[in-house]
Coordinates of N, CA and C in Angstrom, one line a residue:
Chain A
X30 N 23.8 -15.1 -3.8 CA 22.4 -14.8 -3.5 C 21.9 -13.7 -4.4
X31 N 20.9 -14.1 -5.6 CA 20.7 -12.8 -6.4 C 19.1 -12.4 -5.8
X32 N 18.6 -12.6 -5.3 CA 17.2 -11.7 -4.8 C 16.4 -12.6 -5.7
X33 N 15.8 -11.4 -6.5 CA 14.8 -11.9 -7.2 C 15.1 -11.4 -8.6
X34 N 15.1 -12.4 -9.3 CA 15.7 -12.2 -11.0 C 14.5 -12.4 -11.7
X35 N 14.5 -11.8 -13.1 CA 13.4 -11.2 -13.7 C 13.8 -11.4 -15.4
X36 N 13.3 -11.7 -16.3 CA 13.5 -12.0 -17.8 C 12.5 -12.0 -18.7
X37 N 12.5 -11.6 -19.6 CA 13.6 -10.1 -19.7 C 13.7 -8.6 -19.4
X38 N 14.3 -8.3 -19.6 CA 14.4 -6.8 -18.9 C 13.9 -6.0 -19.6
X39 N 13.5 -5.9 -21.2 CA 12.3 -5.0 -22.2 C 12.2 -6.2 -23.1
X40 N 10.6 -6.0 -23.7 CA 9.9 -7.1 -24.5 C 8.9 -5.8 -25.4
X41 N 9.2 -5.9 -26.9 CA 7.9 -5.2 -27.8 C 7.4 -6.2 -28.4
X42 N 6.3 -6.5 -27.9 CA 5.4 -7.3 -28.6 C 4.6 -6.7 -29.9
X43 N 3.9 -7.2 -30.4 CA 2.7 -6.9 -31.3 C 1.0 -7.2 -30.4
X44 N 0.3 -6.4 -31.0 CA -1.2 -6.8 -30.6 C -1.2 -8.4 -30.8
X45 N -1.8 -8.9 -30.0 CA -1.7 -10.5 -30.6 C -0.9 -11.4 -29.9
X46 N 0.4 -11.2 -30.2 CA 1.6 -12.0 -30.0 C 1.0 -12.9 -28.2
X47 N 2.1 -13.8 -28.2 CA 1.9 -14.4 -26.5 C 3.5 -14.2 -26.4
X48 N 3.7 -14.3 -24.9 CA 4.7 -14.2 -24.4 C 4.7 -15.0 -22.7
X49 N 5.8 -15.1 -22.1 CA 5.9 -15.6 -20.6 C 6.8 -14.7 -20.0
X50 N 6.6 -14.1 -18.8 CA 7.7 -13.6 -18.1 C 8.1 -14.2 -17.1
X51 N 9.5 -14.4 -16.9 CA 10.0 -15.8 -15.7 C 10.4 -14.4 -15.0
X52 N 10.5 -15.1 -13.4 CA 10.7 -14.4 -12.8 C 11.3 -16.0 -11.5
X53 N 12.3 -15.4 -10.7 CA 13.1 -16.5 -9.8 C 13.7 -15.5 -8.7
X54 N 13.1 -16.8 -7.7 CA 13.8 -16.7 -6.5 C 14.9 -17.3 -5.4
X55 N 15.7 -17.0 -4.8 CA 16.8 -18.0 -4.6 C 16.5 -17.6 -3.0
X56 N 15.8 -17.4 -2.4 CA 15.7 -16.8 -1.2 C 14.8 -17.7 -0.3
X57 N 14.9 -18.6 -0.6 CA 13.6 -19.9 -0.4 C 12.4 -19.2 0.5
X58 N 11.7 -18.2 -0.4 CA 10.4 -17.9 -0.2 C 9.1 -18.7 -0.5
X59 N 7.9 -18.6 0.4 CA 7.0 -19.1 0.0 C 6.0 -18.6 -1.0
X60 N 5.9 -17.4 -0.7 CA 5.0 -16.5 -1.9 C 5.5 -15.6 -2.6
X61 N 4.9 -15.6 -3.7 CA 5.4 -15.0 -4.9 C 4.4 -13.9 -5.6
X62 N 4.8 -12.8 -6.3 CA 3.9 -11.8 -6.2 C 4.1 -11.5 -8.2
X63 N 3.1 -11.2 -8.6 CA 3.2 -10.6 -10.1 C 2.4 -9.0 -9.7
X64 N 3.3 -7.8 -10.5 CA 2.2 -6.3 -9.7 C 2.8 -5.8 -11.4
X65 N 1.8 -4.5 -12.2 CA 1.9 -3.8 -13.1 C 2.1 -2.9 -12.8
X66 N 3.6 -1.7 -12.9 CA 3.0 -0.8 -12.5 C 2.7 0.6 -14.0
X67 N 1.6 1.2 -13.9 CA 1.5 1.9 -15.4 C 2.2 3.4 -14.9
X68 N 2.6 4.2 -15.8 CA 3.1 5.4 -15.6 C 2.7 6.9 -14.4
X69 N 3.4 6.9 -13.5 CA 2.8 7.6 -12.5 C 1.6 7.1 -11.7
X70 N 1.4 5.9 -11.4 CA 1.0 5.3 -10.9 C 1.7 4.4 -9.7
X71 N 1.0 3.8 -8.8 CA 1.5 2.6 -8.1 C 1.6 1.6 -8.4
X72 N 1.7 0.3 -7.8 CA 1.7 -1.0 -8.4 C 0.8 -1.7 -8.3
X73 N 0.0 -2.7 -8.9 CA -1.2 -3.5 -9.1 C -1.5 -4.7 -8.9
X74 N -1.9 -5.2 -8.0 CA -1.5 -6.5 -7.8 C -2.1 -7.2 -9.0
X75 N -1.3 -8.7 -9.7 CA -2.2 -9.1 -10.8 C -2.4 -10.3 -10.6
X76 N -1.6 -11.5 -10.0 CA -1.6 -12.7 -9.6 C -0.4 -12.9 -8.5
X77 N -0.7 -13.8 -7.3 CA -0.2 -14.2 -6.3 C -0.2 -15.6 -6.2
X78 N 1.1 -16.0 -5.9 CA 1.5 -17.4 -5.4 C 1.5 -17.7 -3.9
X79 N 0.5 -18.0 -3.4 CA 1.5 -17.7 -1.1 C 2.1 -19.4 -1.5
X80 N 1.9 -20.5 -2.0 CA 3.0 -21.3 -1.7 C 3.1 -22.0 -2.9
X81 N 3.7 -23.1 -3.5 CA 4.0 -24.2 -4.3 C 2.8 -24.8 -4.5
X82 N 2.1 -24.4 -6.0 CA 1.0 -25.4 -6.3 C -0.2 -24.6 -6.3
X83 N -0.1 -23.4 -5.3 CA -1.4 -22.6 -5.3 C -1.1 -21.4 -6.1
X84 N -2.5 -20.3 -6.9 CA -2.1 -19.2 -7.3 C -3.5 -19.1 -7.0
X85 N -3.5 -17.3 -6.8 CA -4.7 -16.5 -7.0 C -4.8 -15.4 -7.2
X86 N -6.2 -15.1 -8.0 CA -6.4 -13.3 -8.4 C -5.6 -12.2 -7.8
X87 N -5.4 -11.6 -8.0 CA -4.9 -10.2 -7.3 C -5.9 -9.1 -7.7
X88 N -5.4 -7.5 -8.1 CA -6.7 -6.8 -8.4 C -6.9 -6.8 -10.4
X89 N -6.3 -7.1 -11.2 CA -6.0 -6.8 -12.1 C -5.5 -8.0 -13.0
X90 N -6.4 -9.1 -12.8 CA -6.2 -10.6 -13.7 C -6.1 -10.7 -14.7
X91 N -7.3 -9.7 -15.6 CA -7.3 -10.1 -16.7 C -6.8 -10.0 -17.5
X92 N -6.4 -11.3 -18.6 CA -5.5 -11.1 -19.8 C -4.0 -12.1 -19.6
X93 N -4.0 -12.1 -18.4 CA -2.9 -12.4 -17.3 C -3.3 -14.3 -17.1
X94 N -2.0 -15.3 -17.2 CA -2.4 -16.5 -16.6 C -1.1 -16.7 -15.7
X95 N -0.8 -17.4 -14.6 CA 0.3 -17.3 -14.2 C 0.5 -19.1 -13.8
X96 N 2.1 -19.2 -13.5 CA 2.2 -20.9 -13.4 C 3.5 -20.7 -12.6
X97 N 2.9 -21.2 -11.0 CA 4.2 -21.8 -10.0 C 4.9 -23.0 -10.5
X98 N 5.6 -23.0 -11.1 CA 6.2 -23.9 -11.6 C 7.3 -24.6 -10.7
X99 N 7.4 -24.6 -9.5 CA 8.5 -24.9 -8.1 C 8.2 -23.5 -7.3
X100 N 9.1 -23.9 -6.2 CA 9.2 -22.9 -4.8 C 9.9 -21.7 -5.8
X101 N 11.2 -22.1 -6.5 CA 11.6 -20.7 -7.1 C 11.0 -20.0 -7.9
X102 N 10.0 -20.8 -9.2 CA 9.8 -20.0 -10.0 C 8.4 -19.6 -10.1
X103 N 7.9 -18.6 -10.7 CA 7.1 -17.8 -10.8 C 6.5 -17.0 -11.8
X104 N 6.0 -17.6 -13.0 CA 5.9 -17.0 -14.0 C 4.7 -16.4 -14.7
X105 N 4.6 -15.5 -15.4 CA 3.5 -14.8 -16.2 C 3.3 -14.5 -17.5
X106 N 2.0 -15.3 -18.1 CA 1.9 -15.5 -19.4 C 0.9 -14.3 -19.9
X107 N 1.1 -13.7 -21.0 CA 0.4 -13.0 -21.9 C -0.3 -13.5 -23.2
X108 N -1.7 -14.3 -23.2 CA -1.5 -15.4 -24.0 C -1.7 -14.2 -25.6
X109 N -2.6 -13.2 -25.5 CA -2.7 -12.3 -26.2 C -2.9 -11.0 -26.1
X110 N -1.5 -10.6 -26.5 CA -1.7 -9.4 -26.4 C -2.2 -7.7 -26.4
X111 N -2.6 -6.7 -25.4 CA -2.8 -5.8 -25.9 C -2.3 -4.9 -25.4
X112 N -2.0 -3.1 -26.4 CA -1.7 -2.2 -26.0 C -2.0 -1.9 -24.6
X113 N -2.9 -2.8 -24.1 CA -3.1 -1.6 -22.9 C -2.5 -2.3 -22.1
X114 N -1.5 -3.3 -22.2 CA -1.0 -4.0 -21.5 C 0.6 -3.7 -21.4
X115 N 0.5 -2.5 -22.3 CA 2.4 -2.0 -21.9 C 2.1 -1.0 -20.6
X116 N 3.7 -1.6 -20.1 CA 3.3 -1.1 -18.7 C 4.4 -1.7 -18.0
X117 N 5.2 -1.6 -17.1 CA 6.5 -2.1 -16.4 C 6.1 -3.7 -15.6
X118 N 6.3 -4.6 -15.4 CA 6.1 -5.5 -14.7 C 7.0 -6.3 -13.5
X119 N 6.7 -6.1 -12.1 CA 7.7 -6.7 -11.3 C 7.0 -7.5 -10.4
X120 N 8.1 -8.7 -10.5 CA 7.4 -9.7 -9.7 C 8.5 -9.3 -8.0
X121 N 7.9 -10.2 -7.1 CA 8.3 -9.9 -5.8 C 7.9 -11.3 -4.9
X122 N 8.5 -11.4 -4.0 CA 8.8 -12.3 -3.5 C 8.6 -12.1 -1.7
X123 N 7.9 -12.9 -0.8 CA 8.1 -12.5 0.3 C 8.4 -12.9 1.3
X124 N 9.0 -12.6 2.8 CA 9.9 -13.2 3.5 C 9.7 -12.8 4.8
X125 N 10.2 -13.2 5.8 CA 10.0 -12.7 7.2 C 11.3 -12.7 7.6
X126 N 11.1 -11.4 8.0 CA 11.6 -9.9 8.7 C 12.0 -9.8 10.5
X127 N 12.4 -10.4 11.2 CA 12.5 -9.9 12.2 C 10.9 -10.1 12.9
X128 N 10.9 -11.2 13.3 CA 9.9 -11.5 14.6 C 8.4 -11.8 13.1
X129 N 7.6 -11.1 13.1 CA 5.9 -11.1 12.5 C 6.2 -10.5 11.2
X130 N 7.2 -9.4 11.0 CA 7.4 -8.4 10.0 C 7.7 -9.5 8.9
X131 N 6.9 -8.6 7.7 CA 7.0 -10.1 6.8 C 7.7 -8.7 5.8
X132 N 8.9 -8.9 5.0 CA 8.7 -7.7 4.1 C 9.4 -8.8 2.5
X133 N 9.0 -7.7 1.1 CA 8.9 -8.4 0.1 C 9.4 -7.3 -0.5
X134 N 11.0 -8.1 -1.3 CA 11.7 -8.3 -2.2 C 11.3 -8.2 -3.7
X135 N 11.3 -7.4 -4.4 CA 11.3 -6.8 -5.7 C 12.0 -7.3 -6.9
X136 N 12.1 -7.6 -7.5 CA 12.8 -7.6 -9.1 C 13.1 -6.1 -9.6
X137 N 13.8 -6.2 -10.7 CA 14.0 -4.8 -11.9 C 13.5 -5.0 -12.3
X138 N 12.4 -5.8 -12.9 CA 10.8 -5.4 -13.7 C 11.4 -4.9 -15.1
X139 N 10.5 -5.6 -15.8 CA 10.5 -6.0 -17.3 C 9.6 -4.6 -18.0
X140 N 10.3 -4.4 -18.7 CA 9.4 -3.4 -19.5 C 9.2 -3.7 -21.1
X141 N 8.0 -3.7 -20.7 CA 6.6 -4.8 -21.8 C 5.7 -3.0 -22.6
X142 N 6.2 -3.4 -24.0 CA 5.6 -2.5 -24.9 C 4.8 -3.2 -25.8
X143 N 3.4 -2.8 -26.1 CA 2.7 -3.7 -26.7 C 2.4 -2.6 -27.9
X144 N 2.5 -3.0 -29.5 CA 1.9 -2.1 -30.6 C 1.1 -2.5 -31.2
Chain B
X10 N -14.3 1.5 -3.6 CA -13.6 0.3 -3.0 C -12.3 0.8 -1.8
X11 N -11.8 -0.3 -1.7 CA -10.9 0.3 -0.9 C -9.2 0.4 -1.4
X12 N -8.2 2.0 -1.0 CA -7.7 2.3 -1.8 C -6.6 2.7 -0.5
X13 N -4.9 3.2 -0.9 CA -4.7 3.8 -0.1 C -4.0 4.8 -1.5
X14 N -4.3 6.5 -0.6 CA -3.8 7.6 -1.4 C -2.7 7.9 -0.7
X15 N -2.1 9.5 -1.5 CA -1.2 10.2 -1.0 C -1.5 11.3 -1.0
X16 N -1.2 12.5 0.0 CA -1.4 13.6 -0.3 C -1.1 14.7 -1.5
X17 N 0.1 14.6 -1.2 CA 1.2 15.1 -2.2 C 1.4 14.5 -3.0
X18 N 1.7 15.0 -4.3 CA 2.1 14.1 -5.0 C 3.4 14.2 -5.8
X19 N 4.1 15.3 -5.6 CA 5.7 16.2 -5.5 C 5.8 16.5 -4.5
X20 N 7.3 16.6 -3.8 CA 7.7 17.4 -2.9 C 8.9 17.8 -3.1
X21 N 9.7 18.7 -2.8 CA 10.7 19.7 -3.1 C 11.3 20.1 -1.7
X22 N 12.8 19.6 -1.5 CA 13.1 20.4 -0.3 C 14.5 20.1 -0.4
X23 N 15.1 21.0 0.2 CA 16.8 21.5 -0.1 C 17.6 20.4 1.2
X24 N 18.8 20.0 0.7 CA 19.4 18.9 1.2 C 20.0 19.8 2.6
X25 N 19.7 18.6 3.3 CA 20.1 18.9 4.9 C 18.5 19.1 5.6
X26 N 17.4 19.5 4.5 CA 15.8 20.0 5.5 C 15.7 18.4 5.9
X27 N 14.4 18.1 6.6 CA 14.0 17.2 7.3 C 12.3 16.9 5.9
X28 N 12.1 15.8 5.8 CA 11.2 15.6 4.7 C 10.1 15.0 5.6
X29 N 9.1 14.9 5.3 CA 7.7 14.4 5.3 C 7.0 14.1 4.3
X30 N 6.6 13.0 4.4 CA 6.0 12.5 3.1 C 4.4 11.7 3.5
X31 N 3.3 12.0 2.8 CA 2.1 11.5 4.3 C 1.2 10.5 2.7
X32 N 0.2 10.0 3.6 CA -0.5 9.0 3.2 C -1.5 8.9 3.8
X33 N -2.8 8.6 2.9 CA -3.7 7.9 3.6 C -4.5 6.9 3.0
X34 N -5.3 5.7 4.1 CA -5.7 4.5 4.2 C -7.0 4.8 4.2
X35 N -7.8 3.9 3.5 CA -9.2 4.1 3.9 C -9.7 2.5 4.6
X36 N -8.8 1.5 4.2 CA -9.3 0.1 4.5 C -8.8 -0.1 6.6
X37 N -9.5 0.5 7.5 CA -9.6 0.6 8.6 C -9.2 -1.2 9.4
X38 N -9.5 -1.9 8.4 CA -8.9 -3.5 8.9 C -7.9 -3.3 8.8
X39 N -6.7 -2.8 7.8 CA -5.9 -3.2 7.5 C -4.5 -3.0 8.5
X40 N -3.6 -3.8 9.0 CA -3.3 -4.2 10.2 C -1.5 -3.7 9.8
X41 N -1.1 -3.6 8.7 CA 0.4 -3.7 8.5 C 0.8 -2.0 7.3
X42 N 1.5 -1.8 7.6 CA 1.6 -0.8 6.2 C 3.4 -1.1 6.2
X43 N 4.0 -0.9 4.6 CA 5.0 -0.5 4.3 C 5.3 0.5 3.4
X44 N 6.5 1.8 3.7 CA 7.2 2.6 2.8 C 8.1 2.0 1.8
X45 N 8.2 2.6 0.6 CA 8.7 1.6 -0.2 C 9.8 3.3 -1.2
X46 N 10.8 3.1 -1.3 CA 11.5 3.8 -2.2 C 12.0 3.4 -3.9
X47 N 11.4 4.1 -4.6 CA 11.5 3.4 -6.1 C 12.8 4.3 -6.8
X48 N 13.8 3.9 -7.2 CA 14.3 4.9 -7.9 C 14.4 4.7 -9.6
X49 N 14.4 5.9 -10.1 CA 14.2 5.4 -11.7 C 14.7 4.2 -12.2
X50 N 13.9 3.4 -12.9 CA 14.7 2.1 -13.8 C 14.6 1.2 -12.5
X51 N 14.3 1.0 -11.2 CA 14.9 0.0 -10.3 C 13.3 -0.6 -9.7
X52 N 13.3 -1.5 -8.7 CA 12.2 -1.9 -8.8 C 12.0 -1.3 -6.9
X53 N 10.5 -1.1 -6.5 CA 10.6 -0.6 -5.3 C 11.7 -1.1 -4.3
X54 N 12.0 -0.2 -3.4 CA 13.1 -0.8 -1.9 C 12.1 -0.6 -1.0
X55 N 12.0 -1.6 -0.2 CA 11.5 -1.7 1.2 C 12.4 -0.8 2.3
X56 N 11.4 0.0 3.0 CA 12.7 1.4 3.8 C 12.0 0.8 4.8
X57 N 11.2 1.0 5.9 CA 10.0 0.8 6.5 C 9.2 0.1 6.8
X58 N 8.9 -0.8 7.7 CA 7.3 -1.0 8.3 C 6.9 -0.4 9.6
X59 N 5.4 -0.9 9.8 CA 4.8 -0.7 11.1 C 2.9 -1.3 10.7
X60 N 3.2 -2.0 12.1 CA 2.1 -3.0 12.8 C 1.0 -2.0 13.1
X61 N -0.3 -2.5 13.0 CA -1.1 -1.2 13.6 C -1.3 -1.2 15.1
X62 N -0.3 -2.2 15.7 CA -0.3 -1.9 17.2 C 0.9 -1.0 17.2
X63 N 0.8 -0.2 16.9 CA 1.6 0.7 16.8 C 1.7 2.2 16.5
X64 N 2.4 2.9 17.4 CA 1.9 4.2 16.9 C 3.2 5.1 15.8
X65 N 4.6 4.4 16.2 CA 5.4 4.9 15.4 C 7.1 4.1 15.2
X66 N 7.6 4.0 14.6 CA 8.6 3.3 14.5 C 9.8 3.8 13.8
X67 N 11.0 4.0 14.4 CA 12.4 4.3 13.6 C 13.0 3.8 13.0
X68 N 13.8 3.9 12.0 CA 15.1 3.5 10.9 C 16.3 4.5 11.3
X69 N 16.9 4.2 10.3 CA 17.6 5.2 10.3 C 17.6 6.1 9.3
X70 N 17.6 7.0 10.1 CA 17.0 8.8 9.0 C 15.8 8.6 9.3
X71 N 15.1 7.6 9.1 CA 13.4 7.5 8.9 C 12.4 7.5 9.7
X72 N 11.6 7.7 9.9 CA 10.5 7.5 10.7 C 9.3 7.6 10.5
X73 N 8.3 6.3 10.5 CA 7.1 6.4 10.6 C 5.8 6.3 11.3
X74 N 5.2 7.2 11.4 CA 3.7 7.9 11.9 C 2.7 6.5 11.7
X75 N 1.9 6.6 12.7 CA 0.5 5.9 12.6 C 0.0 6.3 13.2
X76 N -1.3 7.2 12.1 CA -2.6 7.6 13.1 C -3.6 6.6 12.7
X77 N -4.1 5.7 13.6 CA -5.3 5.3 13.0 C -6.6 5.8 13.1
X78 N -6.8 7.0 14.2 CA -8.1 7.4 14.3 C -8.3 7.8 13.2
X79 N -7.1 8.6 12.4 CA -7.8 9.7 11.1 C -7.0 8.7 9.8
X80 N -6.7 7.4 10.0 CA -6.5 6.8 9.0 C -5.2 7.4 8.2
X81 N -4.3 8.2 8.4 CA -3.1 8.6 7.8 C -1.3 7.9 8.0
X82 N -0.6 7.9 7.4 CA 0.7 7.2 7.7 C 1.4 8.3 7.2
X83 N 2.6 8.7 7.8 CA 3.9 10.0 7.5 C 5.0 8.6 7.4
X84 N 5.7 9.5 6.6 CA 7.2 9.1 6.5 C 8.0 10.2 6.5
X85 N 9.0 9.9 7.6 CA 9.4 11.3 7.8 C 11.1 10.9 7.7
X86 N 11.9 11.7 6.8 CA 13.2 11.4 6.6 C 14.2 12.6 6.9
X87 N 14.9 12.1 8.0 CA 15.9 13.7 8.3 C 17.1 13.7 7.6
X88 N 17.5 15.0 7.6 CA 18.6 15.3 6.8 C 18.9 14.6 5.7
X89 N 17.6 15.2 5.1 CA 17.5 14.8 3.0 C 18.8 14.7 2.6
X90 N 19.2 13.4 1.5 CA 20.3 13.7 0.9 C 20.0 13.8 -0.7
X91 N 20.6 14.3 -1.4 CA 20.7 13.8 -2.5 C 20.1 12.4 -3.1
X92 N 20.8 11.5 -2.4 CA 20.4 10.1 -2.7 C 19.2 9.7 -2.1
X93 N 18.5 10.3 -1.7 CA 17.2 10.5 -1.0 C 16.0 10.7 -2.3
X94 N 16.8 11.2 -3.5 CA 15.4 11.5 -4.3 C 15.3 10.1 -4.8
X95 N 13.8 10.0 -5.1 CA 12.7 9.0 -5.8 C 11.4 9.4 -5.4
X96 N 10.7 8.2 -5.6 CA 9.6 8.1 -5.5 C 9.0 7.5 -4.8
X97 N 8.5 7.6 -3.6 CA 7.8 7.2 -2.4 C 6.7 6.5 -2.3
X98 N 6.1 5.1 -2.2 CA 4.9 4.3 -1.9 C 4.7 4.3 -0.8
X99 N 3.5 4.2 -0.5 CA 3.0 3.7 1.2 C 2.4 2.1 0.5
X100 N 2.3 1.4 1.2 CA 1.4 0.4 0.6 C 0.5 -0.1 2.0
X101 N -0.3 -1.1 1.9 CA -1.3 -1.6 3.4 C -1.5 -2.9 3.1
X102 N -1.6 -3.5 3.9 CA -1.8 -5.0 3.8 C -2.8 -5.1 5.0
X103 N -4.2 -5.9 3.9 CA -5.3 -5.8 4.9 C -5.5 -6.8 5.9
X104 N -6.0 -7.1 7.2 CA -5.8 -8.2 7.8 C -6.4 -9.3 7.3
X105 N -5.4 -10.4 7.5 CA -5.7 -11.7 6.9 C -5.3 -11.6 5.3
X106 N -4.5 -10.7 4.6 CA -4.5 -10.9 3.2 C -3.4 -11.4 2.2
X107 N -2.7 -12.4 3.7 CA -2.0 -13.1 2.5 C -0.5 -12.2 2.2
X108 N -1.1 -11.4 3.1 CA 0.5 -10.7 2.0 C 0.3 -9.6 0.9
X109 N -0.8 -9.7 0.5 CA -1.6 -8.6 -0.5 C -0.8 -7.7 -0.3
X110 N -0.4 -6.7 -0.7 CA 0.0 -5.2 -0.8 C -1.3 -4.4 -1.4
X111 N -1.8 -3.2 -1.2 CA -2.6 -2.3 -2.2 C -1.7 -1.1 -1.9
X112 N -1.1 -0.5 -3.3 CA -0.1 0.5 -3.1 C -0.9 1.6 -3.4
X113 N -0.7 2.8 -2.7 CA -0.4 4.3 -3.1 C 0.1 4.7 -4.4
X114 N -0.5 6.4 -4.8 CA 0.3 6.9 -6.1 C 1.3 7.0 -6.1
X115 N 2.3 7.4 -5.0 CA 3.5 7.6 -4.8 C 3.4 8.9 -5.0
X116 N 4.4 9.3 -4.1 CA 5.1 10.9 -4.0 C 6.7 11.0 -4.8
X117 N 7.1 11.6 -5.5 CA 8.2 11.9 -6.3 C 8.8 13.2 -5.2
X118 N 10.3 12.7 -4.6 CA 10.8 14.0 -3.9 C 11.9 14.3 -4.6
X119 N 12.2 15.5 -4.5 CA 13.3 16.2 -5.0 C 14.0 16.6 -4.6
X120 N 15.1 16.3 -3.6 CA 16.4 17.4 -3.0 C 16.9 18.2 -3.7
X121 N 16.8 19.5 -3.3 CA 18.2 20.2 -4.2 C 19.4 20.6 -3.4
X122 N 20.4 20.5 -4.0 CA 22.0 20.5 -3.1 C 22.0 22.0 -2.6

């Protein structure tokens, strides 16, 4: 049982460039979370999966496309990139906890440098 | 809009004190909160919840506060260890949102031995 796995673990892009970040779950969760977080800061919501087949906005979309590709996977594309888009990225995953408590599972988050 | 803060935004306290770490909520719907522990390089840990039918709830070491008249959440950790330092989130999940998180700045604590 690996949690929630995350690929790759640092990415330097160029202005421009595209990229995908996969992100997997083995925990047969229904929803799936993409968050930024930037330096000294908290985390961001950017796109959410709650099940198979659905995605929606979070607070911080743009730039961002994302694709549930199955119950495990969960991915986020950067079709072009910009500097203002370096910044750590962790996807998360979520589950129920003991009766109503729903709590959500983390990745090690990818660290995305854009020049 | 709606945001959740932190007070602090360092804290500092010598291993064995008792820690407090506080927060506040402005989205008054919002029905669930979680503490979250980040340590460098690693991605948040879940330490914590509490329902807002609720006024407080234990872990181990841990304990969290709910006031909702004045909108605040404490995280309160006894006998700090060493392995206790990071970086502290509160986050809130508003009712009906799916699961949403809106996180906090985070507090950065420091034990010293």
């Amino acid at each position: 049982n690996a949690g929630v796995t995350q690929t790759p673990k640092f990415q330097v892009l160029k202005t421009g460039q595209s990229m995908t970040l996969q992100c997997a779950q083995d925990m047969n969760h229904n929803s799936m979370y993409w968050y930024r977080q930037d330096p000294g800061m908290g985390l961001r919501l950017i796109y959410y999966s709650a099940s198979e087949g659905t995605t929606d906005k979070g607070e911080v979309p743009n730039g961002y496309n994302v694709s549930r590709l199955n119950k495990r996977e969960f991915s986020l594309r950067l079709e072009s990139a910009a500097p203002s888009q370096t910044s750590v990225y962790f996807c998360a995953s979520i589950g129920v906890r003991g009766g109503d408590f729903n709590e959500q599972f983390f990745g090690p988050g990818t660290r995305l440098t854009v020049l | 809009g709606e945001s959740v803060g932190l007070h602090l935004p360092t804290l500092s306290v010598q291993e064995g004190d008792n820690s407090i770490i506080n927060c506040a909520y402005s989205n008054s719907a919002s029905d669930y909160f979680i503490w979250y522990k980040q340590e460098s390089g690693k991605g948040p840990q879940f330490i914590i919840d509490i329902r807002s039918n609720m006024d407080k709830r234990q872990g181990q070491r841990v304990t969290v506060l709910l006031n909702k008249t004045v909108k605040h959440l404490s995280l309160q950790i006894a006998a700090t260890q060493p392995g206790d330092s990071a970086v502290y989130f509160c986050a809130e999940n508003g009712n009906n949102q799916g699961g949403k998180l809106i996180f906090g700045q985070g507090t950065e604590l420091s034990v010293k031995p």
